[in-house]
Short mmCIF file of C-alpha atoms in Angstrom, two decimals:
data_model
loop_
_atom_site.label_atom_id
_atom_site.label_comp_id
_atom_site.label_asym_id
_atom_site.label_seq_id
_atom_site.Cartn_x
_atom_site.Cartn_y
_atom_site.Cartn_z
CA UNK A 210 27.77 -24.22 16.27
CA UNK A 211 27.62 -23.33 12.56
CA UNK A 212 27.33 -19.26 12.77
CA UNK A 213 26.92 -19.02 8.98
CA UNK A 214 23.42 -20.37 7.67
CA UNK A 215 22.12 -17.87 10.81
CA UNK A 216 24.29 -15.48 9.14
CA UNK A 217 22.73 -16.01 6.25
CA UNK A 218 19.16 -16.09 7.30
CA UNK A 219 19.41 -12.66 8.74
CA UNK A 220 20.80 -11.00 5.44
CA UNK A 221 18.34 -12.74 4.08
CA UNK A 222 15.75 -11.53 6.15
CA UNK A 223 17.41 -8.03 6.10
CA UNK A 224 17.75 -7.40 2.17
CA UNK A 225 13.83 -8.88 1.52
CA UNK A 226 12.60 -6.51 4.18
CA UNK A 227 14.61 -3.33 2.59
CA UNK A 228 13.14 -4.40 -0.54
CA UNK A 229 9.92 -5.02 -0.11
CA UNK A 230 9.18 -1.64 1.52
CA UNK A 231 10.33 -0.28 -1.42
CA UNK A 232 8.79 -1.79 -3.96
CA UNK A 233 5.23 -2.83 -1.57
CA UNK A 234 4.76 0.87 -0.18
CA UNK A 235 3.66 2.56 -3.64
CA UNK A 236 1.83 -1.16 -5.01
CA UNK A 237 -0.31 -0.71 -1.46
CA UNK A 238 -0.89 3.02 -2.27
CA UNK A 239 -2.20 1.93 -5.19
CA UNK A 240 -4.15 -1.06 -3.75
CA UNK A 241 -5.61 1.32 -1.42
CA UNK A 242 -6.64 4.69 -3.27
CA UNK A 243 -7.35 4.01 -7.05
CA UNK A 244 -9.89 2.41 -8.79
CA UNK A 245 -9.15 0.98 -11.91
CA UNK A 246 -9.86 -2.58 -14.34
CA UNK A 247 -8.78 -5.74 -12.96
CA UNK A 248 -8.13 -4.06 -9.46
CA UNK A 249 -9.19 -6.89 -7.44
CA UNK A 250 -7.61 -10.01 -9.91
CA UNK A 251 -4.26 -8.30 -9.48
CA UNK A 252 -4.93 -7.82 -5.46
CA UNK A 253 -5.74 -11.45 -5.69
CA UNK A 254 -2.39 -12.51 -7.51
CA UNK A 255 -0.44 -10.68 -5.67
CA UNK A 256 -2.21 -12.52 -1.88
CA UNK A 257 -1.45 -15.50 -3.79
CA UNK A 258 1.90 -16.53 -2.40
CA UNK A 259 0.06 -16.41 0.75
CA UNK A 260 -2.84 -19.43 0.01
CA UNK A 261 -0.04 -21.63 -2.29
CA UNK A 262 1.86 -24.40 -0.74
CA UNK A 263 5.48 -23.34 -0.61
CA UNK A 264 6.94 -26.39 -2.88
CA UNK A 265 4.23 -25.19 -5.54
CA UNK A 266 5.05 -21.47 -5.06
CA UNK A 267 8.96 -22.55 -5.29
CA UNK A 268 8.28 -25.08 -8.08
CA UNK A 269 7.08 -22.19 -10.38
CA UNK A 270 9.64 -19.72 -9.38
CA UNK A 271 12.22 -22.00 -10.33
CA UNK A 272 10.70 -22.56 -13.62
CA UNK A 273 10.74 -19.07 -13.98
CA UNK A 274 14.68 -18.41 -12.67
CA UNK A 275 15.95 -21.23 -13.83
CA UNK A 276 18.41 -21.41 -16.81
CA UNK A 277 15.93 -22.19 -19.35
CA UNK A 278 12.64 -19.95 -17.75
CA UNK A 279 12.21 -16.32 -19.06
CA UNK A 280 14.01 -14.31 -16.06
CA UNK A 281 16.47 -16.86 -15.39
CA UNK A 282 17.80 -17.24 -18.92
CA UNK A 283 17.44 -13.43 -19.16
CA UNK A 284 19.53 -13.20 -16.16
CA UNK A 285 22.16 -15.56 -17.03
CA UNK A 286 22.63 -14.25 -20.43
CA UNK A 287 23.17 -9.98 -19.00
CA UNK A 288 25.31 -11.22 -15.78
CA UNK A 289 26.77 -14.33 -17.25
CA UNK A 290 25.74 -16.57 -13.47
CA UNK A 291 22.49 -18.04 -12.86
CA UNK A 292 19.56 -17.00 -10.72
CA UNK A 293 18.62 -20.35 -9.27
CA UNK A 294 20.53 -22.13 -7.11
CA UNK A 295 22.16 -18.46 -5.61
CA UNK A 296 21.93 -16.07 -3.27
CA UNK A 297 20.32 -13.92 -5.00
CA UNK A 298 18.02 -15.82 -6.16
CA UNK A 299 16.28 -16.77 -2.93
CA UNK A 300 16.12 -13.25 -1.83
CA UNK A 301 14.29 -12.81 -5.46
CA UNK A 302 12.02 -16.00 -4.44
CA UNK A 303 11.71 -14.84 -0.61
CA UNK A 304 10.58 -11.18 -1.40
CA UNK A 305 7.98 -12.84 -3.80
CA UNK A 306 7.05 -15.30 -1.28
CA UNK A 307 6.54 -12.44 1.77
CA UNK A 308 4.76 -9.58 -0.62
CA UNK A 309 1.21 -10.08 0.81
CA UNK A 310 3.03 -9.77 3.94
CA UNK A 311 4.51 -6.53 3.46
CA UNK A 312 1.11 -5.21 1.32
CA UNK A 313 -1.73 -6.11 3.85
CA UNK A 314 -0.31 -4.20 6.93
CA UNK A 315 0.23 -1.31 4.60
CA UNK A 316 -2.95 -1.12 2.44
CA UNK A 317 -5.08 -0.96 5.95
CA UNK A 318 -2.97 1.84 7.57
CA UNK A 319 -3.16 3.69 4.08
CA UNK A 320 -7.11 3.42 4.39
CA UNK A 321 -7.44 4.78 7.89
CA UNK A 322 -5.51 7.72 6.77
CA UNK A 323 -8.40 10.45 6.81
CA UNK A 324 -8.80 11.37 3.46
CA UNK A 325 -9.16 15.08 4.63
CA UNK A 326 -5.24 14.98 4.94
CA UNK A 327 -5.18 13.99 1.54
CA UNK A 328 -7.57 16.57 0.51
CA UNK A 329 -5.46 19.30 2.48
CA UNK A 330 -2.72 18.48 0.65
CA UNK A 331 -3.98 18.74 -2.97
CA UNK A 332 -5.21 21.90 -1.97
CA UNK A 333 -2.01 23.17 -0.55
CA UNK A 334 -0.30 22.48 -3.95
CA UNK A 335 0.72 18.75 -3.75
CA UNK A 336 0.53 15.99 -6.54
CA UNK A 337 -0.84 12.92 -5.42
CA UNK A 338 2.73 11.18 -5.30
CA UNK A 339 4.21 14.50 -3.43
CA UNK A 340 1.08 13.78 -1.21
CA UNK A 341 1.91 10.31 -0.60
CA UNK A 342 5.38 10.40 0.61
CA UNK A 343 4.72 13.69 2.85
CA UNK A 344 1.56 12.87 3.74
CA UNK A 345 0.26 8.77 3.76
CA UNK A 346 3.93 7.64 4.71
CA UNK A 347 4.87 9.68 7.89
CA UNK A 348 1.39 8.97 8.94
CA UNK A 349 1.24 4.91 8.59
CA UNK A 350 4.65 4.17 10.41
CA UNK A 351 3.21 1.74 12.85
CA UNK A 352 1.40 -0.07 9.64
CA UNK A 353 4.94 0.14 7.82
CA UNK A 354 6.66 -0.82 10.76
CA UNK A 355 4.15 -4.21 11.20
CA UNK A 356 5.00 -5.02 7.32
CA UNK A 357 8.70 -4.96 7.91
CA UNK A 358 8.40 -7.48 11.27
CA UNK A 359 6.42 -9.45 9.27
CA UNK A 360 8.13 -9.84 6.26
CA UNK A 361 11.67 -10.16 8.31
CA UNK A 362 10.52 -12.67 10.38
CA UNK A 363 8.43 -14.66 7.18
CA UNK A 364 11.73 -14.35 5.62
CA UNK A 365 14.14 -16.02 8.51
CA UNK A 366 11.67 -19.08 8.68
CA UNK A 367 10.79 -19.76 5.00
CA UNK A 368 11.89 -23.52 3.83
CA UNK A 369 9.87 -25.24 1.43
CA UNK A 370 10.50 -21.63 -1.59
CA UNK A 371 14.31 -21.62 -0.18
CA UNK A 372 15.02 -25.35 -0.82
CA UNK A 373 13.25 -25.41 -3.95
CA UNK A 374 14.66 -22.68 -5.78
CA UNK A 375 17.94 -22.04 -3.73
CA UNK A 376 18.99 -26.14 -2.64
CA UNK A 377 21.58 -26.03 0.02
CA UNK A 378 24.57 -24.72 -0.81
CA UNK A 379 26.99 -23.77 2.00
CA UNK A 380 27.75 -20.27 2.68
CA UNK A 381 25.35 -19.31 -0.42
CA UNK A 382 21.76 -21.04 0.08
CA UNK A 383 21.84 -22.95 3.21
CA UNK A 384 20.18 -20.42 5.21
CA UNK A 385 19.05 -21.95 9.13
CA UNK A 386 15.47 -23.25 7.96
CA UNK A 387 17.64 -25.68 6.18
CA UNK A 388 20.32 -26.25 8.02
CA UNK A 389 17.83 -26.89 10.90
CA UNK A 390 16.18 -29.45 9.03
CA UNK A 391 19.75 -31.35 7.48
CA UNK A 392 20.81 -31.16 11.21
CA UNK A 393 17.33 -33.40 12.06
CA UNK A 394 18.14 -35.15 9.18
CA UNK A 395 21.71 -36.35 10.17
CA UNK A 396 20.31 -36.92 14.02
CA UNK A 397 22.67 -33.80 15.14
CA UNK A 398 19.75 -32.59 17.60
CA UNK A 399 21.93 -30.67 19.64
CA UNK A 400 23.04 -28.29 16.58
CA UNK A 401 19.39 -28.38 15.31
CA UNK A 402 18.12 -27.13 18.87
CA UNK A 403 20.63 -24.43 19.30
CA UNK A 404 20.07 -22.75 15.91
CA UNK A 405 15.80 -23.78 16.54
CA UNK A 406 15.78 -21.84 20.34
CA UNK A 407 17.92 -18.52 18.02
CA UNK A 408 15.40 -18.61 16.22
CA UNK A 409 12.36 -18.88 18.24
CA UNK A 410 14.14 -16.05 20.63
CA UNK A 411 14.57 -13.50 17.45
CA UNK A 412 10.85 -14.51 16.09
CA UNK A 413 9.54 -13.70 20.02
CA UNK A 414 11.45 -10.79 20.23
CA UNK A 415 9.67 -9.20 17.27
CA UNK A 416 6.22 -10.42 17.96
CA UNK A 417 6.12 -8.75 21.02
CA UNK A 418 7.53 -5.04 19.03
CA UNK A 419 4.61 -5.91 16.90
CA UNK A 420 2.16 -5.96 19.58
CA UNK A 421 3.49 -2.75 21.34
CA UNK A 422 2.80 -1.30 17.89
CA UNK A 423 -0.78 -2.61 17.27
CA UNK A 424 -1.23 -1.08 20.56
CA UNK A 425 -0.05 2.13 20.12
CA UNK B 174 -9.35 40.71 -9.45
CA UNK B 175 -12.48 38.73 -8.99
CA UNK B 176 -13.71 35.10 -8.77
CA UNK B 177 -16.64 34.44 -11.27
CA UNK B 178 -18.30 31.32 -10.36
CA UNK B 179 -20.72 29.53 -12.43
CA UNK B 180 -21.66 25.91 -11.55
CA UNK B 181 -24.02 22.97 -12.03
CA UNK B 182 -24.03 19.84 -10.78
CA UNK B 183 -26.48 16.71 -10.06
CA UNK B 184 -26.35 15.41 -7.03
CA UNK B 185 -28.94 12.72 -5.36
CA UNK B 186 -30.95 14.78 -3.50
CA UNK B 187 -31.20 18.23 -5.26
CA UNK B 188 -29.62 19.63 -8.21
CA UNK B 189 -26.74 22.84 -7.57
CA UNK B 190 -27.17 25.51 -9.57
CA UNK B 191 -25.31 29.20 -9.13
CA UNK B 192 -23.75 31.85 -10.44
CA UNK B 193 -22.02 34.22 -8.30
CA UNK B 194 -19.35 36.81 -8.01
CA UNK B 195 -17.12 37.84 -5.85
CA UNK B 196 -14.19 40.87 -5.88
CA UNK B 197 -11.13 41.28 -4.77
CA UNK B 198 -10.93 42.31 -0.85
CA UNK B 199 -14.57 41.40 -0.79
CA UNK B 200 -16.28 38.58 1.26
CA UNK B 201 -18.90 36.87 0.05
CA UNK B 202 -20.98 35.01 2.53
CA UNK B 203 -22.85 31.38 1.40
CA UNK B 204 -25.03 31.55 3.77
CA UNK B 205 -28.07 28.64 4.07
CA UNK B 206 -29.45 25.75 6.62
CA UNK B 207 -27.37 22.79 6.73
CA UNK B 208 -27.52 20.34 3.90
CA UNK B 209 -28.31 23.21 1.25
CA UNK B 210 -25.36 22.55 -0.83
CA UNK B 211 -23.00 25.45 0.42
CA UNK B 212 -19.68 23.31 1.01
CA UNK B 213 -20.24 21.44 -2.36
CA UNK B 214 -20.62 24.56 -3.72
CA UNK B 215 -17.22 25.36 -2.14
CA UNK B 216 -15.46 22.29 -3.27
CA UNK B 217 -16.46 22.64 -6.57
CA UNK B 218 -14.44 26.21 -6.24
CA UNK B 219 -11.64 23.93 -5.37
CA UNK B 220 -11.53 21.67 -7.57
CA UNK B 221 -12.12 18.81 -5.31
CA UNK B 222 -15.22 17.94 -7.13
CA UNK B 223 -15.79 18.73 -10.83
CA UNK B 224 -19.17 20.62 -11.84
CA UNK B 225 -21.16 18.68 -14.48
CA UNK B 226 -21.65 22.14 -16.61
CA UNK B 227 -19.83 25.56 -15.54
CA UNK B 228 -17.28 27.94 -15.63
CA UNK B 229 -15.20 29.00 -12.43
CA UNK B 230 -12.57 31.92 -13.05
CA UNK B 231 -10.26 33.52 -11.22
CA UNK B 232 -8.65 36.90 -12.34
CA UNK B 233 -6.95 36.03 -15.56
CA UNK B 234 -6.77 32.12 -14.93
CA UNK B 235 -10.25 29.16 -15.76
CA UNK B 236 -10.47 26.95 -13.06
CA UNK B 237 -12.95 25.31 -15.13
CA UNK B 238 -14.42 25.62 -18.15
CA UNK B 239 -17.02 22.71 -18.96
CA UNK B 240 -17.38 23.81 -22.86
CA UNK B 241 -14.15 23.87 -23.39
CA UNK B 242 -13.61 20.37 -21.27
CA UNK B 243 -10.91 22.32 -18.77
CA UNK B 244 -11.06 21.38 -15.37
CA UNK B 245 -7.33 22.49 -13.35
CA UNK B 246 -6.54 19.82 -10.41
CA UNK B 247 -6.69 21.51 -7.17
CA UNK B 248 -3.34 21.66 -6.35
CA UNK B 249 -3.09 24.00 -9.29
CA UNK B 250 -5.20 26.70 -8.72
CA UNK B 251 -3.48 28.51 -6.38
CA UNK B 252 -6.43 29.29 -3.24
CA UNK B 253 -6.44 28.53 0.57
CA UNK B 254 -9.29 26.49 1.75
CA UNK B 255 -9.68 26.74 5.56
CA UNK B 256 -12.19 23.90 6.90
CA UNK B 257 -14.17 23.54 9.53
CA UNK B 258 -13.38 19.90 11.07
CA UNK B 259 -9.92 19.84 8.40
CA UNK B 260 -7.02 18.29 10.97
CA UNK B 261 -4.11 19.65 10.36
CA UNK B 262 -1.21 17.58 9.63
CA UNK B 263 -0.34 15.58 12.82
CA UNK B 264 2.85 14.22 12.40
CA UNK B 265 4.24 17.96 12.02
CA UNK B 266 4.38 20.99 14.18
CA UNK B 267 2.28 24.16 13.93
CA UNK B 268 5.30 25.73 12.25
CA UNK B 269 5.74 22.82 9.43
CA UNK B 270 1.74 23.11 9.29
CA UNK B 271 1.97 26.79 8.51
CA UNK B 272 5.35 26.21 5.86
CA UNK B 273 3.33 23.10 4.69
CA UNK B 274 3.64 25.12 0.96
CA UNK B 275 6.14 28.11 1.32
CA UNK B 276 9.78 28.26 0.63
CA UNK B 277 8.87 31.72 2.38
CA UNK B 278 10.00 30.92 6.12
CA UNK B 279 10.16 35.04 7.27
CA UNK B 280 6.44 35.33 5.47
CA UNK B 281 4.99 32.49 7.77
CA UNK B 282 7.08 33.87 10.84
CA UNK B 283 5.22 36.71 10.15
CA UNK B 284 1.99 35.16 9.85
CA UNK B 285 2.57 33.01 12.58
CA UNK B 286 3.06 36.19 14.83
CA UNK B 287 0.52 38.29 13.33
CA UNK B 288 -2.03 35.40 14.56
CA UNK B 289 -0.90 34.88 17.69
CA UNK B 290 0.89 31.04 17.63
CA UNK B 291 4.42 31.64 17.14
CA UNK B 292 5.15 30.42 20.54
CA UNK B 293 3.81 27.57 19.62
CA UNK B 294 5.46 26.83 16.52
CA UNK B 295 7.43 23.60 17.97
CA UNK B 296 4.17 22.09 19.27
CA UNK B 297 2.42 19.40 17.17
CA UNK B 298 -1.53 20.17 16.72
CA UNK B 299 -2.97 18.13 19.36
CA UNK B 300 -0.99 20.10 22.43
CA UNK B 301 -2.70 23.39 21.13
CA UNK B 302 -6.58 24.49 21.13
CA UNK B 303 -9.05 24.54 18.61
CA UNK B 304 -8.62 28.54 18.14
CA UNK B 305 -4.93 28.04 17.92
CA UNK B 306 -5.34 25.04 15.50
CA UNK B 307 -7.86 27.17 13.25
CA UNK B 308 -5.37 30.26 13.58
CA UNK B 309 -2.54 28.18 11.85
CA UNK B 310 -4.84 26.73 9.67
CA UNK B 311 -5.25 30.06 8.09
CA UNK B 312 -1.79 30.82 8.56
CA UNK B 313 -1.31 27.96 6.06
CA UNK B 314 -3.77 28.64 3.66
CA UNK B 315 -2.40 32.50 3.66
CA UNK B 316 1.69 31.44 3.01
CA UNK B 317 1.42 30.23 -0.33
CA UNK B 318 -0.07 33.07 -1.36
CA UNK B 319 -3.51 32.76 -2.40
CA UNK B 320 -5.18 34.07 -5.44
CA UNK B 321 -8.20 33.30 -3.73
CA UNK B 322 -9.68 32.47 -0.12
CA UNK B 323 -12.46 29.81 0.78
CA UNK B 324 -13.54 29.73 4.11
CA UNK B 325 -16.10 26.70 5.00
CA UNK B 326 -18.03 27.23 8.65
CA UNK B 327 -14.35 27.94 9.78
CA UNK B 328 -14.94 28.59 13.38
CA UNK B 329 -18.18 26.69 14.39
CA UNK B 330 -16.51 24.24 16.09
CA UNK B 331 -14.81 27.12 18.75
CA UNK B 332 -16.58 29.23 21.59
CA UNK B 333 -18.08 32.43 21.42
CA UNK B 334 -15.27 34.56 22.22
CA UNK B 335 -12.15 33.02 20.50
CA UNK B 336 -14.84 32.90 17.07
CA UNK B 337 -15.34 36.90 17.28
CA UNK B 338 -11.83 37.42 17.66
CA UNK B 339 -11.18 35.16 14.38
CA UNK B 340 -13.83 36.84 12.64
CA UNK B 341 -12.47 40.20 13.15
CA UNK B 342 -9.51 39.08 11.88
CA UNK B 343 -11.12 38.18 9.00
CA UNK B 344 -12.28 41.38 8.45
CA UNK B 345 -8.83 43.41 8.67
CA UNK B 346 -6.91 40.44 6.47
CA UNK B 347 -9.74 40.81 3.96
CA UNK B 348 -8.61 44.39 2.52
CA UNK B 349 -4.82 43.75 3.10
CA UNK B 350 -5.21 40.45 1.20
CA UNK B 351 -7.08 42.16 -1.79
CA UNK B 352 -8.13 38.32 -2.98
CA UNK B 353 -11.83 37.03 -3.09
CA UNK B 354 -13.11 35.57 0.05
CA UNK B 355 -15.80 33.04 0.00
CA UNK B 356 -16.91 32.64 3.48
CA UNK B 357 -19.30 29.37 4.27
CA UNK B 358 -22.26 30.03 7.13
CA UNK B 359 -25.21 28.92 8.37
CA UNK B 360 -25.03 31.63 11.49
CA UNK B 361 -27.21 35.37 10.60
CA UNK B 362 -24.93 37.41 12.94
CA UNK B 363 -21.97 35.97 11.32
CA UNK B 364 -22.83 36.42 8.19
CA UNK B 365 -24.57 40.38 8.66
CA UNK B 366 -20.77 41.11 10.74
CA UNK B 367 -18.35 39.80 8.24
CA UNK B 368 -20.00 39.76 4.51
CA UNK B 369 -19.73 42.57 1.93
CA UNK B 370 -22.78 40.31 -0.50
CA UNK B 371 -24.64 38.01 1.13
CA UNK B 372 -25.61 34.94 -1.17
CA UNK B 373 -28.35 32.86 0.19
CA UNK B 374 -28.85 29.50 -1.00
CA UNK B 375 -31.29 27.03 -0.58
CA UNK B 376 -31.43 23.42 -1.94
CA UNK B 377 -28.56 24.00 -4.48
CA UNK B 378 -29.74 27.64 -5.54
CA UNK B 379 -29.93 30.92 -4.49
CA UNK B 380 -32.79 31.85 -2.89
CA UNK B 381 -33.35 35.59 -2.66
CA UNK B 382 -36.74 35.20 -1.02
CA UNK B 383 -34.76 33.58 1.94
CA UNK B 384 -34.03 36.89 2.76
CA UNK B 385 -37.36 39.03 4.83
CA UNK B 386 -38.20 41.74 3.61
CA UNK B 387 -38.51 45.35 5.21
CA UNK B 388 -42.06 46.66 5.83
CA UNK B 389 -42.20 48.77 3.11
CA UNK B 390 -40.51 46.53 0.81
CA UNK B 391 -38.93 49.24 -1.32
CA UNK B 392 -35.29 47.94 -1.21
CA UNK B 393 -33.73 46.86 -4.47
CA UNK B 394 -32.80 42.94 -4.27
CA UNK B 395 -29.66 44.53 -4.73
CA UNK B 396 -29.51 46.69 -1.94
CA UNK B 397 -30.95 43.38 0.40
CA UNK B 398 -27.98 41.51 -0.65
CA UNK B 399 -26.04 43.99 0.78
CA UNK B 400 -25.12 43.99 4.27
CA UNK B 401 -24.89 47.28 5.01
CA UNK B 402 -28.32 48.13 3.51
CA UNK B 403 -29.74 44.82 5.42
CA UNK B 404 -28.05 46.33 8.75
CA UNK B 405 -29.48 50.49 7.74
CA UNK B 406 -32.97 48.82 7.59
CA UNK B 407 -32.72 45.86 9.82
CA UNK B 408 -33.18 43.51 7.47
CA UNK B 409 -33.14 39.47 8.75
CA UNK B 410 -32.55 36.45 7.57
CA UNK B 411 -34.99 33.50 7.73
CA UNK B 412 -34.90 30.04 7.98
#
């Protein structure tokens, strides 16, 4: 069996998740505590990936990364490669792809934080961000630990954004979705199955951590 | 130094409206039925809210200044604010609690064992008791040093016994401390035990006429907003 587009798939599924706590965790802080102008259109754009079909979602991210869009070109001309049709690039269009993912889980365990704590902490000398990060964070692990699972496991099975702005390009872009499907393609069921029941194991596996943590 | 609080502010049901003092070392006891206004009163001290018209000083610093459009955030004005129902934080041990805001780790070793729960300083708050999770509440409020102490209903929530003991210990930290204590209550004995001035409000204001009269009726309102002269001539308050 071809090791590599599972390889792939998992650093993949690794780098969106490391990323997307990062940049999701303060975006749901903000989702969840302030009010301000245009609040709920930007909530709304940034569910969208969510509600789109995948090709459409892909077709306008490769607009964007591709050599003549505004981030691609941007890209090409500070790095010198492109942003489409690498690996980088499908991380880029993967983490875009699984943000409502990571920001739902999070916004709702930042809202059952009792806003007493919050309070407390004000009064015991801490800004809002100091507040945050010693306060909100340590206190919504299970909500922060859903949005990783989900966004690692969105991440290992996404095709239609993957193919559209990464192709398949061995060893680069060919992560297992793909290869799964090429496998179907060429007839090679026995290759297709192996890498499918992989990935059906790894996706169980972390369903049932996510229910020991809803239940917790 | 003293804590000079003047304050307005519209709210749905009533209107708050007080000015009141307090010194240093002193408590000052908000004392009034539920609903009267006393913890907004109290938050307003804080900074939690903002008044609509007012001035709150402390010592040398303005809290709040509504003429001059000054309001500090909370977590500048240096106070401790010990809550009734306020969890403490529950992801960290009574001794992270009480260091929540200290670089000061001998000061809160101190308080820790001058209150009683230094034994328990590896236990998170829900292994402890109520008494022991309102002693290191204090104990948290009290390391960073306080310019000034608000206390609201602290120890309603506890039994008889374990809410004397805190209350006495009120009462010895209040001239060590030499800071302003505002202490919220809606309970006469507390209030007549612990207070140096008693303010009584009602609906948003103070009400002195909340406050019986002796017989004679001689007494100064002055000398009726004093404790001690309420105790000398047995002096109640009403509902």
């Amino acid at each position: 069996m071809d090791w590599l587009p599972l390889y792939l798939s998992m650093k993949l599924a690794l780098l969106c998740t490391v990323i997307l706590l990062i940049v999701a965790a303060p975006l749901a802080g903000l989702m969840a505590y302030s009010r301000f102008r245009g609040k709920s259109f930007l909530e709304a754009f940034f569910n969208l990936p969510m509600a789109l079909p995948p090709t459409v979602m892909g077709f306008y991210l490769l607009i964007f990364m591709g050599p003549s869009g505004a981030v691609g070109a941007l890209w090409e001309q500070w790095t010198g490669s492109p942003l489409a049709f690498s690996f980088l690039g499908i991380v880029v269009a993967s983490a875009v792809y699984s943000l409502p993912f990571a920001l739902m889980p999070m916004k709702t365990a930042f809202q059952k934080i009792d806003r007493r704590l919050l309070e407390s902490a004000y009064v015991l000398g801490l800004t809002p961000a100091s507040a945050f990060v010693r306060v909100v964070l340590p206190n919504s692990i299970n909500g922060i630990a859903t949005s990783a699972i989900l966004v690692f496991v969105h991440s290992m099975g996404a095709f239609g954004v993957l193919l559209m702005v990464g192709g398949s390009i061995p060893g680069e872009t060919r992560v297992a979705s793909i290869a799964i499907y090429e496998a179907v393609q060429s007839m090679d069921y026995t290759e297709a199955g192996r890498m499918s029941l992989i990935l059906l194991a790894i996706s169980y596996a972390f369903m049932l951590v996510m229910n020991r943590l809803s239940r917790s | 130094m003293a804590l000079d609080v003047t304050v307005k502010k519209r709210r749905h049901d009533f209107d708050i409206d007080v000015s009141f003092s307090c010194k240093g070392g002193e408590v000052l006891v908000l004392i009034g039925p539920s609903g009267a206004g006393k913890t907004t009163i109290v938050r307003l001290i804080a900074g939690l809210e903002n008044p609509d018209e007012g001035r709150i000083v402390c010592g040398d610093e303005i809290w709040a200044d509504s003429d001059k459009g000054m309001s500090q955030p909370t977590r500048k004005r240096r106070l401790g604010y010990v809550f009734q129902d306020y969890p403490l934080f529950p992801h960290l041990t009574l001794g992270a609690n009480a260091a929540f805001s200290s670089q000061n780790g001998a000061e809160v070793d101190r308080l820790m064992k001058r209150f009683g729960i230094h034994h328990l300083r590896n236990h998170k708050p829900d292994k402890v008791s109520g008494g022991e999770r309102q002693r290191c509440a204090i104990c948290q409020a009290l390391a960073r040093g306080p310019r000034a102490l608000l206390l609201d209903e602290p120890f309603s929530a506890l039994d008889v016994t374990t809410r004397r003991l805190l209350r006495d210990d009120i009462v010895v930290l209040k001239g060590k401390l030499g800071i302003p204590m505002i202490y919220v209550t809606h309970d006469i004995s507390e209030a007549l035990a612990i207070a140096d001035v008693i303010v009584p409000i009602v609906s948003g204001k103070i009400d002195r006429n909340w406050i019986e009269r002796p017989r004679n009726g001689k007494e100064t309102e002055e000398q009726i907003l004093q404790p001690k002269a309420a105790r000398k001539h047995r002096l109640s308050l009403v509902y």
